[in-house]
Amino acid sequence: MAKVLVIGSSGQIGVELIEQLAKIHGSSKIIASDINLNLNRNLQGVTYLKLDVLDKIKLLEVIKKYNISEVYLLAALLSAVAERNIQLAWDLNMKGLFHILDLAKEKYIKKIFWPSSIAVFGPTSPKLITPQTTILEPSTVYGISKMSGERWCEYYFLKYGVDVRSLRYPGIISYKSPPGGGTTDYAIEIFHSAIKKGRYECFIDKDIELPMIYMDDAIRATLELMNYERKKLTVNSSYNISGISFTPKEIASCIKRTYPNFSISYKPDFRNEIALSWPSSIDDSYARKDWNWSHQFNLEKITSQMLEGISNSEA
Ligand code: SER
């Protein structure tokens, strides 16, 4: 029986994606791999492996041994950490993708999910309701790697028939596992800090609006896309996807409704520049039209889920 391989399974998305994939396919069908395995979070029945996506020989061995048909390639350096490690970011984000695309081209794998990001947009892209097809001049290493990756995904689909599907994730908000070093991480840190310290020092300015999505919505979008009929998909690179947009000031005032004494201050660092280069809101009408996408979590719902989830897990 064919199995599903998740690469980057210890990361923010990986941990929660595996839970859902195990529900859908059965845990014995899921192979979870990461360069750093987090053994505290193991799900019963799932096979956990240490694997570096840059090691193509080992990767092929795993794919053959477990008869893998579907791969979720989540291993990547995100925007903030990538700026501090340009070469590793490019190598991991690009070579990792090539390894998987080539294995699909050589017919070892049938279907791939590869996440792109709002980071493909840059200062010259339209800021509001940013369209699917528009100027892509990203100013971060992460954005450049994601933009290039999108082009390669479409190329492999058109030239070799590789079934690779992708979403341009906005900032993903969740509490079950820590975020991986992105610019949108402030919208997660703020909840932890509100609960622990009653205050938060934000590394981007109060009025910068960014597109965000709650983890449950992001995972549902991913699985809906992966399970949709390929013929009906009209975007062969990566779909714009959106949930909501808000500023640090707005999220802080939402937290204040539950924690009236919560206070926020602002000390922008290099991530402020990254945030300024990204859109404020995203037009995801292709996803809505093609496979009926719609988000379910607004800012109020996200805030209550995050405050409750973090309080319970720390209790
Ligand atoms: N959350 C990501 C980041 O901030 C955007 O894709 O890097």
Tab-separated table of C-alpha atoms and ligand atoms in Angstrom:
chain	number	residue	atom	x	y	z
A	1	MET	CA	0.000	0.000	0.000
A	2	ALA	CA	1.304	3.439	-0.965
A	3	LYS	CA	2.317	5.770	1.827
A	4	VAL	CA	2.650	9.472	2.549
A	5	LEU	CA	5.990	11.073	3.442
A	6	VAL	CA	6.140	14.361	5.338
A	7	ILE	CA	9.546	16.039	5.200
A	8	GLY	CA	10.002	18.601	7.962
A	9	SER	CA	7.602	16.813	10.302
A	10	SER	CA	8.850	18.455	13.504
A	11	GLY	CA	8.087	21.967	12.279
A	12	GLN	CA	5.128	24.239	12.937
A	13	ILE	CA	3.015	22.858	10.082
A	14	GLY	CA	4.429	19.320	10.100
A	15	VAL	CA	3.296	18.421	13.613
A	16	GLU	CA	-0.336	19.328	12.915
A	17	LEU	CA	-0.416	18.090	9.327
A	18	ILE	CA	0.649	14.630	10.485
A	19	GLU	CA	-2.248	14.476	12.951
A	20	GLN	CA	-4.703	15.159	10.120
A	21	LEU	CA	-3.011	12.869	7.594
A	22	ALA	CA	-3.054	10.059	10.158
A	23	LYS	CA	-6.814	10.579	10.609
A	24	ILE	CA	-7.404	10.434	6.859
A	25	HIS	CA	-5.071	7.621	5.767
A	26	GLY	CA	-4.486	5.759	9.045
A	27	SER	CA	-1.324	6.318	11.080
A	28	SER	CA	0.444	3.260	9.643
A	29	LYS	CA	0.469	4.982	6.233
A	30	ILE	CA	2.342	8.045	7.456
A	31	ILE	CA	6.115	8.400	7.404
A	32	ALA	CA	7.239	11.500	9.298
A	33	SER	CA	10.781	12.709	8.717
A	34	ASP	CA	12.884	15.575	9.927
A	35	ILE	CA	16.529	16.440	10.291
A	36	ASN	CA	15.793	16.985	14.019
A	37	LEU	CA	13.206	14.566	15.309
A	38	ASN	CA	11.125	15.730	18.242
A	39	LEU	CA	10.412	12.445	19.958
A	40	ASN	CA	8.086	13.937	22.572
A	41	ARG	CA	5.394	14.486	19.993
A	42	ASN	CA	5.271	11.075	18.372
A	43	LEU	CA	1.863	9.795	17.282
A	44	GLN	CA	1.244	6.121	17.783
A	45	GLY	CA	1.479	4.102	14.588
A	46	VAL	CA	3.304	6.786	12.594
A	47	THR	CA	6.855	5.922	11.464
A	48	TYR	CA	9.357	8.629	12.441
A	49	LEU	CA	12.683	8.879	10.603
A	50	LYS	CA	15.677	11.154	10.726
A	51	LEU	CA	16.167	12.389	7.183
A	52	ASP	CA	17.973	15.280	5.509
A	53	VAL	CA	16.196	16.236	2.273
A	54	LEU	CA	19.583	17.292	0.866
A	55	ASP	CA	20.763	13.649	1.071
A	56	LYS	CA	19.232	12.401	-2.182
A	57	ILE	CA	20.529	8.837	-1.847
A	58	LYS	CA	18.929	8.335	1.554
A	59	LEU	CA	15.799	10.099	0.341
A	60	LEU	CA	15.396	7.655	-2.545
A	61	GLU	CA	16.070	4.729	-0.210
A	62	VAL	CA	13.247	5.877	2.086
A	63	ILE	CA	10.867	6.470	-0.832
A	64	LYS	CA	11.500	2.980	-2.204
A	65	LYS	CA	11.518	1.203	1.150
A	66	TYR	CA	8.160	2.592	2.246
A	67	ASN	CA	6.562	2.726	-1.195
A	68	ILE	CA	5.900	6.450	-0.910
A	69	SER	CA	3.428	7.917	-3.388
A	70	GLU	CA	2.776	11.343	-1.898
A	71	VAL	CA	5.277	13.816	-0.410
A	72	TYR	CA	4.671	16.959	1.657
A	73	LEU	CA	7.925	18.897	1.476
A	74	LEU	CA	7.844	21.289	4.424
A	75	ALA	CA	11.563	21.584	5.213
A	76	ALA	CA	12.667	25.193	4.629
A	77	LEU	CA	14.313	28.201	6.222
A	78	LEU	CA	11.708	30.945	6.730
A	79	SER	CA	12.085	34.652	6.021
A	80	ALA	CA	13.870	35.945	9.129
A	81	VAL	CA	16.338	33.069	9.628
A	82	ALA	CA	17.023	32.907	5.886
A	83	GLU	CA	18.307	36.512	5.927
A	84	ARG	CA	20.900	35.398	8.488
A	85	ASN	CA	21.961	32.317	6.523
A	86	ILE	CA	21.625	33.085	2.850
A	87	GLN	CA	23.529	30.112	1.436
A	88	LEU	CA	21.857	27.462	3.590
A	89	ALA	CA	18.443	28.996	2.862
A	90	TRP	CA	19.010	28.834	-0.884
A	91	ASP	CA	20.445	25.307	-0.735
A	92	LEU	CA	17.737	23.880	1.476
A	93	ASN	CA	14.810	25.698	-0.123
A	94	MET	CA	15.891	24.997	-3.718
A	95	LYS	CA	17.898	21.758	-3.711
A	96	GLY	CA	15.357	20.074	-1.457
A	97	LEU	CA	12.642	20.960	-3.955
A	98	PHE	CA	14.704	19.765	-6.942
A	99	HIS	CA	15.337	16.418	-5.245
A	100	ILE	CA	11.633	15.813	-4.833
A	101	LEU	CA	10.642	17.173	-8.265
A	102	ASP	CA	13.262	14.951	-9.921
A	103	LEU	CA	12.128	11.855	-8.023
A	104	ALA	CA	8.584	12.560	-9.232
A	105	LYS	CA	9.833	13.083	-12.774
A	106	GLU	CA	11.574	9.708	-12.510
A	107	LYS	CA	8.201	8.242	-11.385
A	108	TYR	CA	9.192	7.311	-7.832
A	109	ILE	CA	6.493	9.644	-6.435
A	110	LYS	CA	3.015	10.479	-7.747
A	111	LYS	CA	2.040	13.676	-5.980
A	112	ILE	CA	3.834	16.520	-4.190
A	113	PHE	CA	2.772	19.346	-1.906
A	114	TRP	CA	5.237	22.207	-1.658
A	115	PRO	CA	4.413	25.387	0.258
A	116	SER	CA	5.082	28.791	-1.218
A	117	SER	CA	4.474	32.050	0.616
A	118	ILE	CA	3.248	35.633	0.472
A	119	ALA	CA	7.005	36.336	0.508
A	120	VAL	CA	6.993	35.891	-3.309
A	121	PHE	CA	5.556	39.405	-3.397
A	122	GLY	CA	7.791	42.415	-2.895
A	123	PRO	CA	7.712	46.189	-2.573
A	124	THR	CA	6.574	46.644	-6.183
A	125	SER	CA	3.611	44.244	-5.939
A	126	PRO	CA	0.180	45.792	-5.304
A	127	LYS	CA	-0.296	46.008	-1.528
A	128	LEU	CA	-4.035	45.559	-1.236
A	129	ILE	CA	-5.931	42.465	-2.347
A	130	THR	CA	-2.795	41.358	-4.158
A	131	PRO	CA	-3.803	39.411	-7.272
A	132	GLN	CA	-2.730	35.887	-8.188
A	133	THR	CA	-0.762	37.084	-11.194
A	134	THR	CA	1.142	40.291	-10.633
A	135	ILE	CA	4.626	41.781	-10.246
A	136	LEU	CA	6.867	39.369	-8.303
A	137	GLU	CA	10.033	41.143	-7.217
A	138	PRO	CA	10.691	39.717	-3.737
A	139	SER	CA	13.368	41.426	-1.658
A	140	THR	CA	14.182	38.566	0.733
A	141	VAL	CA	16.212	35.397	0.205
A	142	TYR	CA	13.218	33.396	1.328
A	143	GLY	CA	10.954	35.186	-1.160
A	144	ILE	CA	13.438	34.735	-3.997
A	145	SER	CA	13.652	30.994	-3.254
A	146	LYS	CA	9.873	30.625	-3.100
A	147	MET	CA	9.331	32.608	-6.297
A	148	SER	CA	11.925	30.488	-8.113
A	149	GLY	CA	10.438	27.327	-6.650
A	150	GLU	CA	7.013	28.244	-7.975
A	151	ARG	CA	8.439	28.682	-11.472
A	152	TRP	CA	10.156	25.296	-11.236
A	153	CYS	CA	6.973	23.591	-10.005
A	154	GLU	CA	5.037	24.902	-12.977
A	155	TYR	CA	7.880	23.956	-15.327
A	156	TYR	CA	7.979	20.353	-14.055
A	157	PHE	CA	4.206	20.121	-14.353
A	158	LEU	CA	4.089	21.454	-17.906
A	159	LYS	CA	7.199	19.671	-19.246
A	160	TYR	CA	7.139	16.396	-17.345
A	161	GLY	CA	3.597	16.080	-16.021
A	162	VAL	CA	4.761	16.163	-12.384
A	163	ASP	CA	1.711	16.581	-10.125
A	164	VAL	CA	2.998	19.223	-7.726
A	165	ARG	CA	0.541	21.453	-5.886
A	166	SER	CA	1.211	24.546	-3.853
A	167	LEU	CA	-0.265	27.337	-1.747
A	168	ARG	CA	1.169	30.761	-1.007
A	169	TYR	CA	0.716	30.579	2.743
A	170	PRO	CA	0.226	33.811	4.666
A	171	GLY	CA	1.500	33.932	8.255
A	172	ILE	CA	0.232	30.792	9.976
A	173	ILE	CA	-0.967	31.139	13.575
A	174	SER	CA	-0.875	28.129	15.895
A	175	TYR	CA	0.176	27.063	19.388
A	176	LYS	CA	0.877	23.317	19.238
A	177	SER	CA	4.424	23.695	17.942
A	178	PRO	CA	6.671	26.739	17.761
A	179	PRO	CA	6.992	28.735	14.539
A	180	GLY	CA	10.142	28.392	12.467
A	181	GLY	CA	11.714	31.847	12.327
A	182	GLY	CA	9.406	33.896	10.129
A	183	THR	CA	8.437	37.553	10.159
A	184	THR	CA	4.811	36.770	10.936
A	185	ASP	CA	5.893	34.919	14.112
A	186	TYR	CA	5.112	38.061	16.115
A	187	ALA	CA	1.430	37.103	15.853
A	188	ILE	CA	2.220	33.903	17.769
A	189	GLU	CA	4.776	35.278	20.254
A	190	ILE	CA	2.293	37.948	21.309
A	191	PHE	CA	-0.095	35.343	22.764
A	192	HIS	CA	2.616	33.468	24.678
A	193	SER	CA	3.984	36.709	26.047
A	194	ALA	CA	0.517	38.037	26.974
A	195	ILE	CA	-0.148	34.947	29.058
A	196	LYS	CA	3.298	34.676	30.662
A	197	LYS	CA	4.275	38.313	31.135
A	198	GLY	CA	1.199	40.448	30.498
A	199	ARG	CA	3.150	42.495	27.951
A	200	TYR	CA	4.851	42.138	24.564
A	201	GLU	CA	7.575	43.999	22.720
A	202	CYS	CA	6.722	43.741	19.043
A	203	PHE	CA	9.462	43.641	16.396
A	204	ILE	CA	7.289	45.234	13.701
A	205	ASP	CA	5.449	48.565	13.794
A	206	LYS	CA	1.937	48.895	15.117
A	207	ASP	CA	0.193	49.684	11.834
A	208	ILE	CA	1.740	47.114	9.495
A	209	GLU	CA	-1.078	44.939	8.224
A	210	LEU	CA	-0.180	41.412	7.103
A	211	PRO	CA	-2.205	38.478	5.763
A	212	MET	CA	-2.599	35.635	8.269
A	213	ILE	CA	-4.392	32.322	8.592
A	214	TYR	CA	-5.168	30.007	11.499
A	215	MET	CA	-3.451	26.611	11.375
A	216	ASP	CA	-6.720	24.655	11.099
A	217	ASP	CA	-7.665	26.674	8.013
A	218	ALA	CA	-4.166	26.288	6.519
A	219	ILE	CA	-4.192	22.509	6.942
A	220	ARG	CA	-7.712	22.224	5.570
A	221	ALA	CA	-6.723	24.314	2.528
A	222	THR	CA	-3.711	22.057	1.973
A	223	LEU	CA	-5.696	18.833	2.162
A	224	GLU	CA	-8.534	20.204	0.046
A	225	LEU	CA	-6.055	21.204	-2.640
A	226	MET	CA	-4.265	17.842	-2.517
A	227	ASN	CA	-7.487	15.898	-2.802
A	228	TYR	CA	-9.041	17.948	-5.580
A	229	GLU	CA	-9.171	16.716	-9.158
A	230	ARG	CA	-5.991	17.867	-10.888
A	231	LYS	CA	-7.852	18.594	-14.139
A	232	LYS	CA	-9.964	21.206	-12.410
A	233	LEU	CA	-7.033	23.177	-10.997
A	234	THR	CA	-6.299	26.269	-13.078
A	235	VAL	CA	-3.175	27.477	-11.251
A	236	ASN	CA	-0.184	25.240	-11.926
A	237	SER	CA	2.313	27.191	-9.846
A	238	SER	CA	0.988	28.205	-6.413
A	239	TYR	CA	-2.435	29.438	-5.299
A	240	ASN	CA	-2.945	32.661	-3.386
A	241	ILE	CA	-4.712	31.714	-0.186
A	242	SER	CA	-5.953	33.984	2.536
A	243	GLY	CA	-7.692	34.053	5.854
A	244	ILE	CA	-7.671	37.472	7.490
A	245	SER	CA	-5.457	40.542	7.741
A	246	PHE	CA	-4.627	42.558	10.840
A	247	THR	CA	-2.020	44.860	12.404
A	248	PRO	CA	-0.140	44.355	15.700
A	249	LYS	CA	-2.309	47.122	17.184
A	250	GLU	CA	-5.501	45.265	16.243
A	251	ILE	CA	-4.378	41.900	17.587
A	252	ALA	CA	-3.242	43.597	20.812
A	253	SER	CA	-6.632	45.195	21.334
A	254	CYS	CA	-8.325	41.858	20.715
A	255	ILE	CA	-6.112	40.257	23.408
A	256	LYS	CA	-6.980	43.127	25.779
A	257	ARG	CA	-10.613	42.077	25.762
A	258	THR	CA	-9.561	38.956	27.696
A	259	TYR	CA	-6.459	40.408	29.409
A	260	PRO	CA	-7.363	44.059	30.104
A	261	ASN	CA	-3.932	44.761	31.645
A	262	PHE	CA	-2.007	43.484	28.618
A	263	SER	CA	0.338	46.095	27.151
A	264	ILE	CA	2.290	46.212	23.904
A	265	SER	CA	5.351	48.257	22.948
A	266	TYR	CA	7.161	48.464	19.627
A	267	LYS	CA	10.837	47.993	18.832
A	268	PRO	CA	11.072	47.324	15.103
A	269	ASP	CA	14.125	45.361	13.922
A	270	PHE	CA	15.198	44.023	10.501
A	271	ARG	CA	11.933	42.087	10.263
A	272	ASN	CA	10.027	45.365	10.025
A	273	GLU	CA	11.590	45.932	6.600
A	274	ILE	CA	10.538	42.444	5.486
A	275	ALA	CA	6.984	43.007	6.724
A	276	LEU	CA	6.817	46.341	4.883
A	277	SER	CA	7.716	44.619	1.607
A	278	TRP	CA	4.777	42.187	1.808
A	279	PRO	CA	1.110	42.644	0.883
A	280	SER	CA	-1.509	43.733	3.411
A	281	SER	CA	-4.207	41.519	1.963
A	282	ILE	CA	-4.481	38.772	-0.640
A	283	ASP	CA	-6.945	38.034	-3.418
A	284	ASP	CA	-7.562	34.304	-3.219
A	285	SER	CA	-10.455	34.206	-5.689
A	286	TYR	CA	-8.837	31.419	-7.776
A	287	ALA	CA	-8.851	29.095	-4.768
A	288	ARG	CA	-12.411	30.144	-3.940
A	289	LYS	CA	-13.554	29.553	-7.515
A	290	ASP	CA	-11.528	26.412	-8.359
A	291	TRP	CA	-12.029	24.332	-5.241
A	292	ASN	CA	-14.489	26.284	-3.175
A	293	TRP	CA	-11.991	27.533	-0.610
A	294	SER	CA	-13.230	29.597	2.290
A	295	HIS	CA	-11.564	30.370	5.618
A	296	GLN	CA	-13.368	29.878	8.919
A	297	PHE	CA	-11.253	31.641	11.547
A	298	ASN	CA	-11.527	35.415	12.077
A	299	LEU	CA	-9.380	37.425	14.507
A	300	GLU	CA	-11.744	36.946	17.463
A	301	LYS	CA	-11.897	33.188	16.965
A	302	ILE	CA	-8.118	32.924	16.501
A	303	THR	CA	-7.522	34.962	19.661
A	304	SER	CA	-9.785	32.847	21.811
A	305	GLN	CA	-8.361	29.576	20.428
A	306	MET	CA	-4.775	30.739	20.977
A	307	LEU	CA	-5.330	32.054	24.516
A	308	GLU	CA	-7.222	28.942	25.519
A	309	GLY	CA	-4.824	26.520	23.793
A	310	ILE	CA	-1.680	28.061	25.280
A	311	SER	CA	-3.194	28.370	28.779
A	312	ASN	CA	-4.297	24.735	28.725
A	313	SER	CA	-0.988	23.409	27.435
A	314	GLU	CA	0.940	25.325	30.076
A	315	ALA	CA	-1.416	24.452	32.928
B	1	SER	N1	5.346	33.050	7.827
B	1	SER	C1	6.345	33.217	6.823
B	1	SER	C2	7.436	34.097	7.282
B	1	SER	O1	7.149	35.023	8.004
B	1	SER	C3	5.730	33.758	5.567
B	1	SER	O2	5.554	32.723	4.690
B	1	SER	O3	8.538	33.902	6.909
